[in-house]
XYZ file of C-alpha atoms in Angstrom:
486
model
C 120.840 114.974 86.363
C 120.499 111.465 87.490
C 116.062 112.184 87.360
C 116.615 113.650 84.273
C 118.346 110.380 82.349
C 116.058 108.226 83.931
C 112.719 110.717 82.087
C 115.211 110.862 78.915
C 112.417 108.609 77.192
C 109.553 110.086 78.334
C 110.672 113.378 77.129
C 112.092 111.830 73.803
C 108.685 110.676 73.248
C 107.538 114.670 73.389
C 105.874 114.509 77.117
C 106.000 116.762 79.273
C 106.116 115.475 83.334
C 104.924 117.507 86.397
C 107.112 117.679 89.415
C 104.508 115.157 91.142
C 104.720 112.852 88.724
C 108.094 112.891 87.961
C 109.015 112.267 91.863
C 106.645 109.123 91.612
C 108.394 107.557 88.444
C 112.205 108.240 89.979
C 111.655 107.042 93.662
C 110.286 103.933 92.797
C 112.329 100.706 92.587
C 111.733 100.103 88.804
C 111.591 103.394 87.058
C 112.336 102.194 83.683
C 109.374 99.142 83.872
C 106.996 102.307 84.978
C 108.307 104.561 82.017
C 107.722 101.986 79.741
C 104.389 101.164 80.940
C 103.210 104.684 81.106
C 104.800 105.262 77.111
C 102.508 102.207 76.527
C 98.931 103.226 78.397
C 98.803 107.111 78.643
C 95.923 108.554 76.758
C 96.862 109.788 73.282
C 95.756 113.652 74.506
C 97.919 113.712 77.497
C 100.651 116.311 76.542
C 101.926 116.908 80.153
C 101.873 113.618 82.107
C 100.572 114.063 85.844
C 99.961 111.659 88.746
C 96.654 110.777 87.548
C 98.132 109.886 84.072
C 99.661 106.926 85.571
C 98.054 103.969 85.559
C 99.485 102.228 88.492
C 96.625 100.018 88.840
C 97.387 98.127 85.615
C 101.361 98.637 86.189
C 100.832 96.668 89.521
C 98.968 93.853 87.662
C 101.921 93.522 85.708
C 104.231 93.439 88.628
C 102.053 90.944 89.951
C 102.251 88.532 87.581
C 106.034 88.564 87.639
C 105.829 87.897 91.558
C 102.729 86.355 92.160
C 101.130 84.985 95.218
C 101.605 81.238 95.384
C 99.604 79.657 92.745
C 99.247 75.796 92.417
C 97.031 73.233 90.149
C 94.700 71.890 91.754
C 96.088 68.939 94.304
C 93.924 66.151 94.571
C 94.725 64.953 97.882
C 91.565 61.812 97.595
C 89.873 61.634 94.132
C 86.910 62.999 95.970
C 88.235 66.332 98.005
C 90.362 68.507 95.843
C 91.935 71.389 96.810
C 93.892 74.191 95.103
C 96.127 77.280 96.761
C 95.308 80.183 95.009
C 97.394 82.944 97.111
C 99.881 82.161 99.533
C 103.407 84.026 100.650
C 105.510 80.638 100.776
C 107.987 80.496 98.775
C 107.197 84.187 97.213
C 108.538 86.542 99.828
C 111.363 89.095 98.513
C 111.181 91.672 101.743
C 114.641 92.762 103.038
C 113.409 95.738 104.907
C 114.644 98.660 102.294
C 112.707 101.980 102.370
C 111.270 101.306 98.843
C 110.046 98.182 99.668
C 107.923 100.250 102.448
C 106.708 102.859 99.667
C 105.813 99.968 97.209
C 103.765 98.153 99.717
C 101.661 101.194 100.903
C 100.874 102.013 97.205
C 99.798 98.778 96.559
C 97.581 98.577 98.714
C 96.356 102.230 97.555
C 95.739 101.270 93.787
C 94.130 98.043 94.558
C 91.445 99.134 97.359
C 90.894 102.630 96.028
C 90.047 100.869 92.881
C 87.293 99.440 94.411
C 85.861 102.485 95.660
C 86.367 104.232 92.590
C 83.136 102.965 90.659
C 81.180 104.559 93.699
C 82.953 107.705 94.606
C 84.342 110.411 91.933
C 87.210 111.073 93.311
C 89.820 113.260 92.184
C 93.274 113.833 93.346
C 94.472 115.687 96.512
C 96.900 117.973 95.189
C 94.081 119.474 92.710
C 92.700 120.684 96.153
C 95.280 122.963 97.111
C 93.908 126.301 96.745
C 90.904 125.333 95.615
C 87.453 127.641 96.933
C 84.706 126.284 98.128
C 82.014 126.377 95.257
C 78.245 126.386 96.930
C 76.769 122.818 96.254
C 79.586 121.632 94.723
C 80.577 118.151 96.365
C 84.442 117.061 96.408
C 85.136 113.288 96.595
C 88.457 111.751 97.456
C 89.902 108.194 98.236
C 92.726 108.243 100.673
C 94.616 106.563 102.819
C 94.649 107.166 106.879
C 97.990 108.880 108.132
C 96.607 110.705 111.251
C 93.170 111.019 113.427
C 93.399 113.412 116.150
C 90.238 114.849 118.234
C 89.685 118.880 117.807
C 89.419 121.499 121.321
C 85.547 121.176 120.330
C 85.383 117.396 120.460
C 85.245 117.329 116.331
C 87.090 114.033 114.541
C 89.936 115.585 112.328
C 91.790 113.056 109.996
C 94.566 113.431 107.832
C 94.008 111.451 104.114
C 96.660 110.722 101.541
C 96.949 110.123 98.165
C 100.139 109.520 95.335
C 99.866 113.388 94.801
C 99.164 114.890 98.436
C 97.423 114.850 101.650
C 94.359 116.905 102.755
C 92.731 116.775 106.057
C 89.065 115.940 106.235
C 86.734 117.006 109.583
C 83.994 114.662 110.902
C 81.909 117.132 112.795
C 79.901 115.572 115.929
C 77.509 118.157 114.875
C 76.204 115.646 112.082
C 75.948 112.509 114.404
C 76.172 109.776 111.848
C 79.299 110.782 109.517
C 80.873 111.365 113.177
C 80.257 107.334 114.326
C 80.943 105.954 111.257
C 84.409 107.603 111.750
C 84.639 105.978 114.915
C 85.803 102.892 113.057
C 88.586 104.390 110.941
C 91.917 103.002 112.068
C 95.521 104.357 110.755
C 96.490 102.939 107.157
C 92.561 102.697 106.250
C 91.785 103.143 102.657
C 88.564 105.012 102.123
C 86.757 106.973 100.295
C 85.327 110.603 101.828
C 82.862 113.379 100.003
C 81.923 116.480 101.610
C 82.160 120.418 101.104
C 85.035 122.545 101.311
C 85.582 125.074 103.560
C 85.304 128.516 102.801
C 89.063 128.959 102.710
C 89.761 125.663 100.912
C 91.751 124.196 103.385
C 89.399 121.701 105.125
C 86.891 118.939 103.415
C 83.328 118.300 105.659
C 82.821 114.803 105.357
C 79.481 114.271 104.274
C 79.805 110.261 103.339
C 82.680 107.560 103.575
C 82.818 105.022 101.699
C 84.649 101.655 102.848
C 85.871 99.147 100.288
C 83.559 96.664 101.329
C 82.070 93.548 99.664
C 78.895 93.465 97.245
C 75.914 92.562 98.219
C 75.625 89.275 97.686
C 73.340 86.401 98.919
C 74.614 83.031 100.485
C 75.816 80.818 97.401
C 74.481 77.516 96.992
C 76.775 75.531 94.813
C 75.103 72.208 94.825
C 78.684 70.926 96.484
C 78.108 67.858 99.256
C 79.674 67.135 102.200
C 81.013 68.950 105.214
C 84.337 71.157 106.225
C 85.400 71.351 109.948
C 87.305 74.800 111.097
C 89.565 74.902 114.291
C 92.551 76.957 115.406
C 94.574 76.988 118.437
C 95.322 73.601 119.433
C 98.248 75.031 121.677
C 99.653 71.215 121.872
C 102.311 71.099 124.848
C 100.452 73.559 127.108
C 100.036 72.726 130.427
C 96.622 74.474 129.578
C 96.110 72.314 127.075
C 92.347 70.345 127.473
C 93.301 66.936 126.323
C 90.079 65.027 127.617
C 88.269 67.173 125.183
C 90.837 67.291 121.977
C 90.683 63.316 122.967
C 87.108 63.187 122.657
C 87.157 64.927 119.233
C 89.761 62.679 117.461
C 87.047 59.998 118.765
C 84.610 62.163 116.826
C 86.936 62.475 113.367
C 87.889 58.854 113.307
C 84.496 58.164 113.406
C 84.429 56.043 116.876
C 82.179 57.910 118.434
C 79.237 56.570 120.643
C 77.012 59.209 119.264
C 75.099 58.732 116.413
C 74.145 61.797 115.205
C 78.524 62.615 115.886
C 79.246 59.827 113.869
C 76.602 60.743 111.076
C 78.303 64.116 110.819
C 81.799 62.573 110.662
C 81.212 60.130 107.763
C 79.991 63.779 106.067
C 83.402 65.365 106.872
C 85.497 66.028 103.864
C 87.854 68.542 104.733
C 89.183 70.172 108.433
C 90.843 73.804 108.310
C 93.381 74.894 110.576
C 94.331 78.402 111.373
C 96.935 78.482 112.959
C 98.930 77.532 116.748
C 98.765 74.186 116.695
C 101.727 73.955 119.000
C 102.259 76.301 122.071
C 105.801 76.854 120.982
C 108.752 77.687 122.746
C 110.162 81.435 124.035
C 106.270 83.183 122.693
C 106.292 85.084 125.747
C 108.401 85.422 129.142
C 108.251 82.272 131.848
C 106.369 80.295 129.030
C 108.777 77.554 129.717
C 107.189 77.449 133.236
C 104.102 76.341 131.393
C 104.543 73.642 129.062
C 104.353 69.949 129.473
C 106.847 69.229 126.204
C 109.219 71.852 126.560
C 110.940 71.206 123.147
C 109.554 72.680 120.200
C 110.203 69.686 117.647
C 108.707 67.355 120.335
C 105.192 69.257 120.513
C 105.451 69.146 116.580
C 105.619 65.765 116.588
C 102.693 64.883 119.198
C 100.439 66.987 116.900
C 101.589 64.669 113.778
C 100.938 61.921 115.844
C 97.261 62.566 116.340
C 96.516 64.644 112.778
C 98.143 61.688 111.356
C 95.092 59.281 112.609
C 92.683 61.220 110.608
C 91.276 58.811 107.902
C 92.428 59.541 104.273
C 89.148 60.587 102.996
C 89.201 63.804 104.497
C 91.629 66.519 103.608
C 93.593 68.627 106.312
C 94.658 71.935 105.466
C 97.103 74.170 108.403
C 98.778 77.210 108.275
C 100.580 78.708 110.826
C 100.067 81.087 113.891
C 102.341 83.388 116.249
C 102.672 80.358 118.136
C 104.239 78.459 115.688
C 107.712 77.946 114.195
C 108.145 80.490 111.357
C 108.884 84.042 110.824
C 106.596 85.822 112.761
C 106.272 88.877 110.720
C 103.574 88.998 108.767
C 102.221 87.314 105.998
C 104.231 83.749 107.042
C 105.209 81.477 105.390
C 104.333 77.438 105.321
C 105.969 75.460 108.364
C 109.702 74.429 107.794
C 110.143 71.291 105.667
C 111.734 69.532 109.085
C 108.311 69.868 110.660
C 106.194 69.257 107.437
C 108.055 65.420 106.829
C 106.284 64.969 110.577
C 103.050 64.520 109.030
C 101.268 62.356 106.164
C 101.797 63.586 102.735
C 98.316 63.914 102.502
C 97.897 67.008 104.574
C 98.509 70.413 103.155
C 100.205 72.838 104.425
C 99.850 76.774 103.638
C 100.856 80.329 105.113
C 99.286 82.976 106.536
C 97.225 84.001 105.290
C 96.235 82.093 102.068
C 93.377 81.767 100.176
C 92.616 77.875 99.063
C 89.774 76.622 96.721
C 87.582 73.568 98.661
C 85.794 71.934 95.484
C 84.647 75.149 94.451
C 84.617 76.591 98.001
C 86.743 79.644 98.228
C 88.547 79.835 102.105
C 90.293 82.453 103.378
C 92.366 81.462 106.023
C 94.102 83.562 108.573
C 95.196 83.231 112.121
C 93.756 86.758 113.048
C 96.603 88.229 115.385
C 95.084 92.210 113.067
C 91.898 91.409 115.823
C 94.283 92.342 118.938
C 94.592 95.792 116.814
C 90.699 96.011 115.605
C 90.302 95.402 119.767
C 92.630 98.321 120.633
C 91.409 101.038 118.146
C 87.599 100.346 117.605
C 84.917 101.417 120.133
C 82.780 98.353 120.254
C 85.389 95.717 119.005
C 85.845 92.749 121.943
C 87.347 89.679 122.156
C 84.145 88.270 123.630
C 82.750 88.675 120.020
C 85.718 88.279 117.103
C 83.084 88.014 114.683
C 82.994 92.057 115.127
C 86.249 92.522 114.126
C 86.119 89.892 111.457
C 83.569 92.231 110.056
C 85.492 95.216 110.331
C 88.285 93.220 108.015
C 86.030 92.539 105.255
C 84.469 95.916 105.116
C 88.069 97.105 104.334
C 88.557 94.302 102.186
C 92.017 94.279 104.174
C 93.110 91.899 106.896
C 95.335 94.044 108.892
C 94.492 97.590 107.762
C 97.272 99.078 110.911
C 101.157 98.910 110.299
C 103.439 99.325 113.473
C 101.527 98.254 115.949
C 100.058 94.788 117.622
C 101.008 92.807 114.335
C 104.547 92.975 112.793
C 103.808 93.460 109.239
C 107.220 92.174 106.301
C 106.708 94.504 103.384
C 106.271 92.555 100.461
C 105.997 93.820 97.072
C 102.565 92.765 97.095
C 99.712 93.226 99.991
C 98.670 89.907 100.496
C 96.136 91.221 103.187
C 94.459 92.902 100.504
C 91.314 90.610 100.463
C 91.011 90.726 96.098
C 88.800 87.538 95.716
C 85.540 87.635 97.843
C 85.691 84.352 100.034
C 82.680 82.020 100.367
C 84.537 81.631 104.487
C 86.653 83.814 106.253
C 88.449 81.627 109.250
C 90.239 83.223 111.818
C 91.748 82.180 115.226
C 94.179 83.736 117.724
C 91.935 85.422 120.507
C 90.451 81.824 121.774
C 86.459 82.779 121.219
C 84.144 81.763 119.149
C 82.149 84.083 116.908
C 80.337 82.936 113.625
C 78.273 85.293 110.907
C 76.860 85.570 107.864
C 77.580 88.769 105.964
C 76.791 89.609 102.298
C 77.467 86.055 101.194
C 80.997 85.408 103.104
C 80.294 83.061 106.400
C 82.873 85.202 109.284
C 84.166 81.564 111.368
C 86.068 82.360 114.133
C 87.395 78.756 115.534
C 87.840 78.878 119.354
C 90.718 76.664 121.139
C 91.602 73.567 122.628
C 94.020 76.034 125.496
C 92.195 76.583 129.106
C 92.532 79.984 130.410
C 96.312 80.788 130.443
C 97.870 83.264 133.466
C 97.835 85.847 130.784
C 94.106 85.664 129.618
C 93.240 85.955 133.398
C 95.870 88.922 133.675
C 93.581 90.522 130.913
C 90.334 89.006 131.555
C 89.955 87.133 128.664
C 87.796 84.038 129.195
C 88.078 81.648 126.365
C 85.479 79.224 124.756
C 87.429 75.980 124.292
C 86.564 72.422 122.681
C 83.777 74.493 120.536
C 83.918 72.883 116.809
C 82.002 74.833 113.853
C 81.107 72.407 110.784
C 80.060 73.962 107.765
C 77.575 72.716 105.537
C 79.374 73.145 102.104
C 76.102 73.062 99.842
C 74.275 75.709 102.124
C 76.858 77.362 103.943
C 75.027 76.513 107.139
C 76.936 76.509 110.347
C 76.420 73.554 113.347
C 78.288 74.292 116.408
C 79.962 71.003 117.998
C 80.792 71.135 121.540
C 83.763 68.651 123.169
């Protein structure tokens, strides 16, 4: 009765609604905002209004808009080095942990990367499937999201896809050796597209060709923009590990007091430094920490870092977000650090979550701290920490962050998937796993930022051997990466 008031106005209007559909409109958190939408954007000869008759894409825009990223004008921290936040969680999260909120998520991250696969795949929906022959030379497309990969008894790749209206299961056969790697690298909660042939009884899809999100192919842009940005992560500040000769020796090279020429000739160039994230070591990360750390108070470490961040000359802008090291939520996306630790440090310097995209001048960044690569590591043959640039590559070929919920990284369902990468970056920078990796790939430079941390008990536990004191500066007019070493 209760599903049948809440269609009262579709029907009134003389629709019909499937079953499918119907569920859709009733479980979701704002029924009557859909309905109205849908009374508003249906096509004039729908009679019978199905899944595929909803135009979620266009009804999430709208959501959007009501609870948007973090948008700000642009902040001109020095006439000469402005800098605008064009997504960011802070102050924007509305997650309490309700069912729904878990449903609305997962479909928005559906509509918004299947989207981009639809100009390149015809896809149609799942539940059209069912019962469906297979037709000779007749190709079936769908975009779907990963529920379930299991191996076959004969070795064969068998993966389960869903859509708003169903799920169908798709076999990679090792047979055809290329489909069969390529699905090496799907991970759980993956949105793809996948074409192939039925088979004969309808129940099964061949894949013949997947189709990632992925990001155009684009050449290195060249803005004409002068000037230099610095990108580091990691500082770990109150560490026992902690390599303060080095991190000494850079805030020589920033305040431009070095001995070295060509240092300080690269310095006066600096305009902005990005952080990503762990600037402190924090307190209670991980079990006998406390046994580690040379400031054993959490406020204390914040402090030290102000202290030296805080000698940085006003010309150039500093922009942090937070890690899992650091004092906020750590579910994922976090917010900006705590007002108590941002009145630590000059005005000047910006703070931002994780992750947020920020506009350099005309320089789109996306910054996040990377914890998703500890997952990429885990699931994808190939993936180290040796080389993060890997799985930095693996993000933006999803156009997604951190494609896996419920494992490594705990994820806050927002209404909005702010790993969803929307806006194609100029620079990706990432952190966490304490190596450096740069790339260039179809016009986004991949920065992963290193540390200032020695090898912790841990990393030796799990033979991770870090590359600290390693400093990329980008050239902002071609994109070209130096590599400093401290």
């Amino acid at each position: 009765m209760q599903e049948m008031s809440l269609l009262s106005d579709l029907l009134e209007a003389g629709y019909q609604v499937s079953p499918q559909a119907a569920e859709l409109i009733t479980s979701h958190n704002n029924p009557s905002a859909l309905i109205n939408h849908i009374l508003g954007s249906v096509d004039d000869s729908v009679f019978v209004i199905d899944v595929e008759d909803i135009d979620f894409t266009g009804f999430e825009e709208v959501r959007e808009a009501e609870i948007p990223c973090k948008q700000e004008p642009v902040v001109n921290t020095t006439s000469a080095n402005p800098i605008s936040v064009l997504c960011d969680i802070t102050d924007c999260s509305t997650c309490v942990g309700e069912y729904m909120e878990f449903v609305q998520y997962f479909r928005n991250r559906y509509s918004r990367l299947s989207e981009m696969i639809r100009g390149r795949v015809n896809a149609r929906p799942m539940e059209s499937l069912k019962g469906k022959r297979r037709v000779p030379g007749d190709e079936i497309s769908i975009i779907g999201m990963v529920s379930e990969i299991k191996n076959t008894s004969n070795g064969h790749r068998l993966v389960r896809f869903e859509d708003p209206t169903g799920s169908f299961q798709v076999l990679f056969s090792m047979n055809d050796k290329d489909i069969y790697e390529e699905s090496n690298k799907l991970v759980l909660d993956d949105v793809v597209g996948v074409s192939g042939n039925l088979t004969n009884d309808g129940k099964l899809l061949i894949a013949k060709k997947l189709v990632f999100p992925d990001l155009p192919n684009m050449g290195l842009s060249k803005n004409g923009i002068q000037g230099k940005a610095l990108f580091i992560s990691d500082v770990h500040i109150g560490s026992n590990t902690f390599l303060q000769e080095q991190w000494d020796d850079f805030m020589t090279f920033v305040t431009r007091q070095s001995e070295n020429p060509e240092l300080n000739k690269i310095a006066q160039q600096l305009r902005y430094i990005v952080v990503a994230g762990d600037i402190v070591d924090g307190v209670g990360i991980y079990p006998g920490q406390e046994n580690e750390l040379t400031i054993p108070d959490i406020y204390d470490q914040y402090e030290e870092v102000a202290h030296y961040f805080n000698q940085i000359p006003s010309d150039i802008t500093v922009v942090i977000g937070p890690g899992n090291h650091d004092a906020v939520r750590q579910a994922e996306p976090q917010p900006t650090f705590p007002e108590r630790i941002r009145k630590m440090f000059d005005p000047r310097i910006k703070f931002v979550g994780n992750p947020a995209l920020v506009d350099l001048d005309g320089v789109l960044v996306l910054m996040y701290h990377g914890r998703s690569i500890d997952d990429f590591v885990a699931s994808i043959q190939g993936i180290s920490y040796s080389e993060p640039e890997k799985a930095m590559l693996e993000m933006v070929k999803r156009r997604h962050l951190s494609p896996t919920y419920g494992s490594r990284v705990s994820i806050a369902p927002e209404k909005t998937d702010h790993f969803v990468i929307d806006h194609i970056p100029d620079i990706l920078h990432c952190g966490h796993v304490h190596t450096v990796g740069v790339k260039q790939y179809r016009g986004t430079l991949l920065i992963n930022s290193g540390t200032w941390q020695d090898q912790t008990e841990f990393q030796k536990r799990v033979n991770v051997v870090p590359e600290p004191a390693r400093v990329p500066v980008v050239d902002l007019a071609t994109f070209q990466p130096t590599m400093l070493q401290f």
